[in-house]
Each structure stands twice: as C-alpha cells, then as structure tokens.
C-alpha cells in the first residue's frame, strides 16, 4: 500500500523517443494536441505499479515472438502469478464467503475477444480467456462452466487456500463485514494492459480478483468487453481499473475508444470518459475510484482517473517508467 503511494516521478516526456513520421495528422489536430504528440511504436501501457514488471515481460515477449497478443497475455501473467498481489490472481483477496473468484478478458484489434468470469482455481485466467477466444464459438464463459472448460483444456486446478495475508485481511474484514470501496487502498487494482506493435496491430488484456470482499457471484468490469477492455485496430485501445460498477454503467473502455475515433487524443478521451463516469455515478463518487488508460494506433497514450493516486507504467524504446495520472478531483 505504501509503495503504491510512493509514486515514481515520470520522466517519460522528457526522455521520450519520438519516432518521426508516426503522426500523420492534419495540422489543426497537431496544434490542438501540441502538448501530447509524443508517439511510440511499439508501445505497451499498463495499470498500476505492477505494470512495470508486466511491461518488462510483455516487451521481451513482443521482441521474441513479434506477437502483440502474446505480449499482452504473457505480460499480465506475471501479475497473476505474483504472490505479492492481493488484487490479481489466486493470491488475491477473497469475496465475502472467503472464496477467490477471478475475472479476465483479452482482445485483438480485429475484434476477436474472449473472457472468463467468476472463475475459481485457475492460476492464469488470462490464458483461459484467450482459449475461449481461440477455441470456442463464444466470447465469455462463467463460473463452473469456465472451470470445466479449463479442465478440458488441460489447465491445472490450484488448491483453494488463501494467501496468509489475504486470510488475515479477510478475518479483519469479517469483524465488521461491511463493504465500502476505499479509494486506492488495495481492494481494487486490476492489471489492464494495452499494446501496439511496429505494424500498428493492437491488443489488450485485463485480469483481476475483483473488489475485495465482494458479494459471492459479483462480476466487475474487467471481463466485460467494452467495459474493462476494448481494442480496435482502426482507432486504439483502452482498459479500466477501479470500482467496476461505475465503469460498466458507461461502457467505459468502449467509450474511450469511440471518443478517440471521433478525433480525441487518448488523454482527452480518458478525461471525457471520466467526466461521463462521474456524471452517471454521482452518489458516493467521493468514495469511488476509477481510472482509464488508452493508446491510439499512432502510438500516443493517456491516462486519467476520478481521484488522485492512480498511476500507470509506460514501456517504449526509451524505457519503462511509471507515470502519475491526473485526476478530476485533486485532494
Ligand atoms: N475493476 C475491478 C473490478 O471492479 C477492480 C479493480 O480495478 O481492481 O472488479
């Protein structure tokens, strides 16, 4: 928690490697965006500080395989397997019944996508989401059906034992058993990753254990295509983190991509989507954190949140660094 607040200062803009000729836009658009024309190919952006390690792996895989889809899958697998993560993967916080249930989605720029939700016992839900995309006629599998599909695909079943830290927090929570989302405390820190390769192909991934101590059966935005993740090779890609209910209500990631389609930069699109989210979630917005990150097909990126505290990791040829997102509310 402390480290999450210990933000690294961004030096992305000053050390950026601007790839000439990437931006071929009208001069009007360029002047409107004069503060945000840095563009990178390839580019990988992911949410929160765990994004740094995930980006490193994604970058490696992109260079090994040339596949942006492989990169966004393998990148977030690092976080899914990390015993230190209380918000992604099987070491995450459980629901109110003490059971860890996982949500994940993956999407390619041509519209192919797959997701799993309310999934138990599977270490890498993102890989199962990819299998749904590649091996079934469906987009989403839930709960026991998803688990059965995993078994049929040869995924090993993990034992359902809470990580000691998750167990301790759960027992603490049980004393009051009250559910209140608390801004930026580690009860909601999904990893969402969006990536662009040198040829302009986009892909994205999103994986989470969802809100800590959620109702059993609750599914958030992360496995819902258009809410937690959306990718379109013609435009760009976006992913979300935060209280999923607020994001689902505005089809958040789809909205960000559509705003970019209409000419907004990734930064402008994230800001506009956050305005919409605040407008549609006015009740309790002071307790609800949500954030978006986005990239466009030219290799520009942006990020924005409701409240301060959200940050994201940006990887390009110039390095892999954290950047603090600006937010609508400031204190
Ligand atoms: N968006 C996720 C959910 O609502 C939580 C998170 O960002 O960690 O399930």
Coordinates of C-alpha atoms and ligand atoms in Angstrom, one line a residue:
X1 CA 0.0 0.0 0.0
X2 CA 2.8 2.3 0.9
X3 CA 4.7 1.5 -2.2
X4 CA 1.6 2.1 -4.3
X5 CA 1.5 5.7 -3.0
X6 CA 5.2 6.0 -3.5
X7 CA 4.9 7.1 -7.0
X8 CA 7.9 7.2 -9.2
X9 CA 8.2 10.6 -10.9
X10 CA 7.7 10.3 -14.6
X11 CA 10.4 11.3 -16.9
X12 CA 8.7 9.8 -19.9
X13 CA 8.0 13.1 -21.7
X14 CA 11.5 14.5 -21.2
X15 CA 13.3 11.3 -22.2
X16 CA 10.9 10.3 -24.9
X17 CA 12.0 8.8 -28.1
X18 CA 9.8 10.5 -30.7
X19 CA 9.5 8.3 -33.7
X20 CA 9.4 10.7 -36.7
X21 CA 6.7 10.3 -39.2
X22 CA 4.4 8.3 -36.9
X23 CA 1.9 11.1 -36.7
X24 CA 0.4 11.9 -40.0
X25 CA -2.4 14.2 -38.9
X26 CA -3.9 17.4 -40.1
X27 CA -2.1 20.5 -38.8
X28 CA -5.2 21.5 -36.9
X29 CA -5.2 18.3 -34.9
X30 CA -1.5 18.5 -34.3
X31 CA -1.7 22.1 -33.0
X32 CA -4.6 21.1 -30.7
X33 CA -2.5 18.3 -29.4
X34 CA 0.7 20.2 -29.3
X35 CA 1.4 19.1 -25.7
X36 CA 0.8 15.4 -26.3
X37 CA 2.3 14.5 -29.7
X38 CA 4.9 12.1 -28.4
X39 CA 4.2 8.8 -30.1
X40 CA 5.9 5.4 -29.9
X41 CA 5.9 2.2 -31.8
X42 CA 6.0 -0.3 -30.2
X43 CA 4.2 0.8 -27.1
X44 CA 2.9 -1.0 -24.0
X45 CA 0.9 0.7 -21.2
X46 CA -0.5 -1.0 -18.1
X47 CA -2.2 0.0 -14.9
X48 CA -0.6 0.5 -11.5
X49 CA 2.9 -0.3 -10.3
X50 CA 2.7 -4.0 -11.0
X51 CA 2.5 -2.8 -14.6
X52 CA 6.3 -2.2 -14.6
X53 CA 7.2 -5.9 -14.3
X54 CA 4.3 -6.9 -16.5
X55 CA 5.5 -4.5 -19.2
X56 CA 9.1 -5.8 -19.0
X57 CA 7.8 -9.3 -19.7
X58 CA 5.5 -8.1 -22.4
X59 CA 8.3 -6.2 -24.1
X60 CA 10.5 -9.3 -24.0
X61 CA 7.8 -11.5 -25.5
X62 CA 7.0 -8.9 -28.2
X63 CA 10.6 -9.0 -29.3
X64 CA 10.8 -12.7 -29.1
X65 CA 7.6 -13.6 -30.9
X66 CA 6.6 -10.5 -32.7
X67 CA 3.1 -11.0 -31.4
X68 CA 1.4 -8.2 -29.6
X69 CA -1.3 -10.7 -28.4
X70 CA 1.3 -13.0 -26.9
X71 CA 2.9 -9.9 -25.3
X72 CA -0.2 -8.7 -23.5
X73 CA -1.1 -12.2 -22.4
X74 CA 2.4 -13.1 -21.0
X75 CA 2.8 -9.6 -19.5
X76 CA -0.2 -9.8 -17.2
X77 CA 0.6 -13.4 -16.3
X78 CA 3.5 -12.1 -14.3
X79 CA 1.0 -10.2 -12.0
X80 CA -1.4 -13.2 -11.9
X81 CA 1.4 -15.4 -10.6
X82 CA 2.8 -12.8 -8.1
X83 CA 2.3 -13.9 -4.5
X84 CA 2.6 -10.2 -3.5
X85 CA -0.6 -9.3 -5.5
X86 CA -3.7 -9.1 -3.4
X87 CA -5.8 -7.8 -6.3
X88 CA -4.9 -10.0 -9.3
X89 CA -4.8 -13.8 -9.4
X90 CA -5.3 -16.5 -6.9
X91 CA -3.3 -14.8 -4.1
X92 CA -5.9 -12.0 -4.2
X93 CA -8.5 -11.0 -1.6
X94 CA -11.5 -13.3 -1.4
X95 CA -15.2 -12.5 -1.6
X96 CA -17.5 -12.3 1.4
X97 CA -17.6 -16.1 1.6
X98 CA -13.8 -16.3 1.7
X99 CA -13.5 -17.6 -1.9
X100 CA -11.2 -16.1 -4.5
X101 CA -13.0 -15.7 -7.9
X102 CA -11.3 -14.3 -10.9
X103 CA -12.3 -12.2 -14.0
X104 CA -10.2 -11.7 -17.1
X105 CA -10.5 -10.6 -20.8
X106 CA -8.3 -10.4 -23.8
X107 CA -8.9 -8.7 -27.2
X108 CA -7.3 -8.3 -30.5
X109 CA -7.5 -5.2 -32.8
X110 CA -9.6 -7.1 -35.4
X111 CA -12.4 -7.6 -32.8
X112 CA -11.7 -11.1 -31.7
X113 CA -12.1 -11.4 -28.0
X114 CA -12.5 -13.8 -25.1
X115 CA -13.2 -13.6 -21.4
X116 CA -13.8 -15.6 -18.2
X117 CA -15.5 -14.5 -15.1
X118 CA -16.4 -15.8 -11.6
X119 CA -13.7 -18.4 -12.1
X120 CA -12.1 -20.5 -9.4
X121 CA -8.9 -22.4 -9.0
X122 CA -7.2 -21.3 -12.2
X123 CA -3.8 -19.6 -12.0
X124 CA -3.9 -17.9 -15.3
X125 CA -7.4 -16.7 -16.2
X126 CA -6.0 -14.5 -19.0
X127 CA -4.8 -17.7 -20.8
X128 CA -8.2 -19.3 -20.3
X129 CA -9.8 -16.1 -21.8
X130 CA -7.5 -16.5 -24.8
X131 CA -8.6 -20.1 -25.2
X132 CA -12.2 -19.0 -25.1
X133 CA -11.4 -16.6 -27.9
X134 CA -9.5 -19.1 -30.0
X135 CA -11.2 -22.4 -29.3
X136 CA -14.9 -21.7 -28.7
X137 CA -17.6 -20.0 -30.7
X138 CA -18.3 -17.8 -27.6
X139 CA -16.9 -14.7 -26.1
X140 CA -17.4 -15.3 -22.3
X141 CA -17.5 -18.3 -20.0
X142 CA -18.5 -18.0 -16.4
X143 CA -18.1 -19.9 -13.1
X144 CA -18.2 -23.6 -13.2
X145 CA -18.6 -23.7 -17.0
X146 CA -15.4 -21.8 -17.3
X147 CA -13.6 -24.1 -14.8
X148 CA -14.8 -27.2 -16.7
X149 CA -13.5 -25.7 -19.9
X150 CA -10.2 -25.1 -18.3
X151 CA -10.0 -28.7 -17.1
X152 CA -10.8 -29.9 -20.6
X153 CA -8.0 -27.7 -22.0
X154 CA -5.5 -29.2 -19.5
X155 CA -5.2 -26.3 -17.2
X156 CA -4.2 -27.5 -13.7
X157 CA -6.5 -26.8 -10.8
X158 CA -5.0 -25.0 -7.9
X159 CA -5.9 -25.7 -4.3
X160 CA -8.2 -23.1 -2.8
X161 CA -6.1 -21.9 0.1
X162 CA -6.0 -18.2 0.9
X163 CA -2.6 -16.4 0.9
X164 CA -1.8 -15.7 4.6
X165 CA -2.1 -12.0 4.0
X166 CA -5.4 -12.3 2.3
X167 CA -6.6 -14.6 5.1
X168 CA -5.5 -12.1 7.7
X169 CA -7.3 -9.2 6.0
X170 CA -10.4 -11.3 5.4
X171 CA -10.6 -12.1 9.1
X172 CA -10.2 -8.5 9.9
X173 CA -12.9 -7.6 7.5
X174 CA -15.2 -10.2 8.9
X175 CA -15.3 -8.4 12.3
X176 CA -17.4 -5.7 10.7
X177 CA -18.3 -7.4 7.5
X178 CA -19.1 -4.0 6.0
X179 CA -18.4 -3.4 2.3
X180 CA -17.2 0.1 1.4
X181 CA -14.9 0.7 -1.5
X182 CA -12.0 2.7 -0.3
X183 CA -10.1 4.9 -2.7
X184 CA -6.8 3.4 -3.8
X185 CA -6.5 1.1 -0.9
X186 CA -5.5 -2.2 -2.4
X187 CA -9.0 -3.5 -2.7
X188 CA -9.1 -2.7 -6.4
X189 CA -6.0 -2.7 -8.5
X190 CA -6.7 -4.7 -11.6
X191 CA -3.9 -5.0 -14.2
X192 CA -5.1 -3.8 -17.6
X193 CA -2.5 -3.7 -20.4
X194 CA -2.8 -2.3 -23.9
X195 CA -0.1 -2.7 -26.6
X196 CA 0.8 -1.6 -30.1
X197 CA 3.4 -3.3 -32.3
X198 CA 5.5 -1.7 -35.0
X199 CA 3.0 -2.6 -37.7
X200 CA 0.1 -0.9 -36.0
X201 CA -1.5 -4.0 -34.5
X202 CA -3.2 -3.5 -31.2
X203 CA -4.1 -5.9 -28.4
X204 CA -5.2 -5.7 -24.8
X205 CA -5.6 -7.8 -21.7
X206 CA -7.2 -7.3 -18.3
X207 CA -7.2 -9.6 -15.2
X208 CA -8.3 -9.2 -11.6
X209 CA -9.6 -10.9 -8.5
X210 CA -12.2 -8.1 -8.4
X211 CA -13.2 -6.0 -5.5
X212 CA -12.1 -7.3 -2.1
X213 CA -14.9 -8.9 -0.1
X214 CA -17.4 -8.5 -2.9
X215 CA -20.7 -10.5 -2.9
X216 CA -20.2 -14.1 -4.0
X217 CA -21.1 -14.1 -7.7
X218 CA -20.3 -10.5 -8.3
X219 CA -18.6 -9.8 -11.6
X220 CA -16.9 -6.5 -12.3
X221 CA -16.0 -4.6 -15.5
X222 CA -12.7 -6.4 -16.2
X223 CA -14.1 -9.4 -18.1
X224 CA -16.8 -7.4 -19.9
X225 CA -15.7 -6.4 -23.4
X226 CA -16.3 -2.7 -23.8
X227 CA -16.3 -2.0 -20.0
X228 CA -12.9 -3.2 -18.7
X229 CA -11.2 -3.5 -22.1
X230 CA -11.7 -2.5 -25.7
X231 CA -9.4 -2.7 -28.7
X232 CA -9.9 -1.6 -32.3
X233 CA -7.1 -1.6 -34.8
X234 CA -8.7 1.3 -36.7
X235 CA -8.6 3.5 -33.6
X236 CA -6.8 2.4 -30.5
X237 CA -7.3 0.5 -27.2
X238 CA -8.4 1.3 -23.7
X239 CA -8.6 -0.5 -20.4
X240 CA -10.0 0.4 -16.9
X241 CA -9.4 -0.1 -13.2
X242 CA -11.4 0.9 -10.2
X243 CA -14.9 0.2 -9.0
X244 CA -16.2 -1.9 -11.8
X245 CA -19.9 -0.9 -11.4
X246 CA -19.1 2.7 -12.2
X247 CA -17.2 1.6 -15.3
X248 CA -19.8 -0.8 -16.6
X249 CA -22.5 1.9 -16.4
X250 CA -20.8 3.9 -19.1
X251 CA -19.3 1.0 -21.1
X252 CA -16.1 2.8 -20.2
X253 CA -13.4 1.3 -22.4
X254 CA -15.6 1.3 -25.5
X255 CA -16.5 4.9 -24.8
X256 CA -12.8 5.8 -24.6
X257 CA -12.1 4.1 -28.0
X258 CA -15.2 5.7 -29.6
X259 CA -14.1 9.2 -28.4
X260 CA -10.7 8.6 -29.9
X261 CA -12.5 7.5 -33.1
X262 CA -14.1 10.9 -33.1
X263 CA -10.7 12.6 -33.0
X264 CA -9.9 12.9 -29.3
X265 CA -6.3 12.1 -28.2
X266 CA -6.0 9.2 -25.8
X267 CA -5.6 11.7 -22.9
X268 CA -8.7 13.7 -24.0
X269 CA -10.7 10.5 -24.4
X270 CA -9.9 9.3 -20.9
X271 CA -10.8 12.7 -19.4
X272 CA -14.1 12.8 -21.2
X273 CA -14.9 9.3 -20.2
X274 CA -14.2 10.1 -16.5
X275 CA -16.5 13.1 -16.8
X276 CA -19.2 10.8 -18.0
X277 CA -18.5 8.3 -15.3
X278 CA -18.7 11.0 -12.6
X279 CA -22.0 12.3 -14.1
X280 CA -23.5 8.8 -14.1
X281 CA -22.2 7.8 -10.6
X282 CA -22.8 10.9 -8.6
X283 CA -23.9 9.1 -5.5
X284 CA -20.8 8.2 -3.4
X285 CA -18.4 9.4 -6.1
X286 CA -16.1 10.7 -3.3
X287 CA -15.5 7.0 -2.4
X288 CA -15.3 5.6 -5.9
X289 CA -12.0 5.5 -7.7
X290 CA -11.9 4.6 -11.4
X291 CA -9.3 5.2 -14.0
X292 CA -8.7 4.6 -17.7
X293 CA -5.5 4.2 -19.8
X294 CA -5.6 4.4 -23.6
X295 CA -3.3 4.3 -26.6
X296 CA -4.2 5.1 -30.2
X297 CA -2.9 3.5 -33.4
X298 CA -0.4 6.2 -33.9
X299 CA 1.3 5.4 -30.6
X300 CA 0.1 8.2 -28.4
X301 CA -1.1 7.3 -24.9
X302 CA -3.0 8.9 -22.0
X303 CA -4.5 8.1 -18.6
X304 CA -6.9 9.8 -16.2
X305 CA -8.8 9.0 -13.0
X306 CA -11.6 10.2 -10.8
X307 CA -9.3 10.7 -7.8
X308 CA -5.5 11.2 -7.3
X309 CA -3.4 8.1 -6.7
X310 CA -3.8 6.2 -10.0
X311 CA -0.6 5.5 -11.9
X312 CA 0.4 3.5 -14.9
X313 CA 3.5 2.0 -16.5
X314 CA 4.6 3.1 -20.0
X315 CA 7.1 1.0 -22.0
X316 CA 8.6 2.0 -25.3
X317 CA 12.0 2.1 -26.8
X318 CA 13.1 4.8 -24.4
X319 CA 12.4 2.8 -21.3
X320 CA 9.7 1.5 -18.9
X321 CA 8.5 4.1 -16.3
X322 CA 5.7 5.0 -14.0
X323 CA 3.5 8.0 -14.8
X324 CA 1.0 9.5 -12.4
X325 CA -2.4 10.0 -13.9
X326 CA -4.1 13.4 -13.5
X327 CA -7.5 13.2 -11.9
X328 CA -10.8 15.2 -11.9
X329 CA -10.7 15.6 -8.1
X330 CA -7.5 16.8 -6.7
X331 CA -7.5 16.1 -3.0
Ligands
LIG1 N1 -12.3 -3.1 -11.9 C1 -12.1 -4.2 -11.0 C2 -13.5 -4.7 -10.6 O1 -14.4 -3.9 -10.4 C3 -11.4 -3.9 -9.8 C4 -10.0 -3.3 -10.0 O2 -9.8 -2.4 -10.7 O3 -9.1 -3.9 -9.3 O4 -13.6 -5.9 -10.4

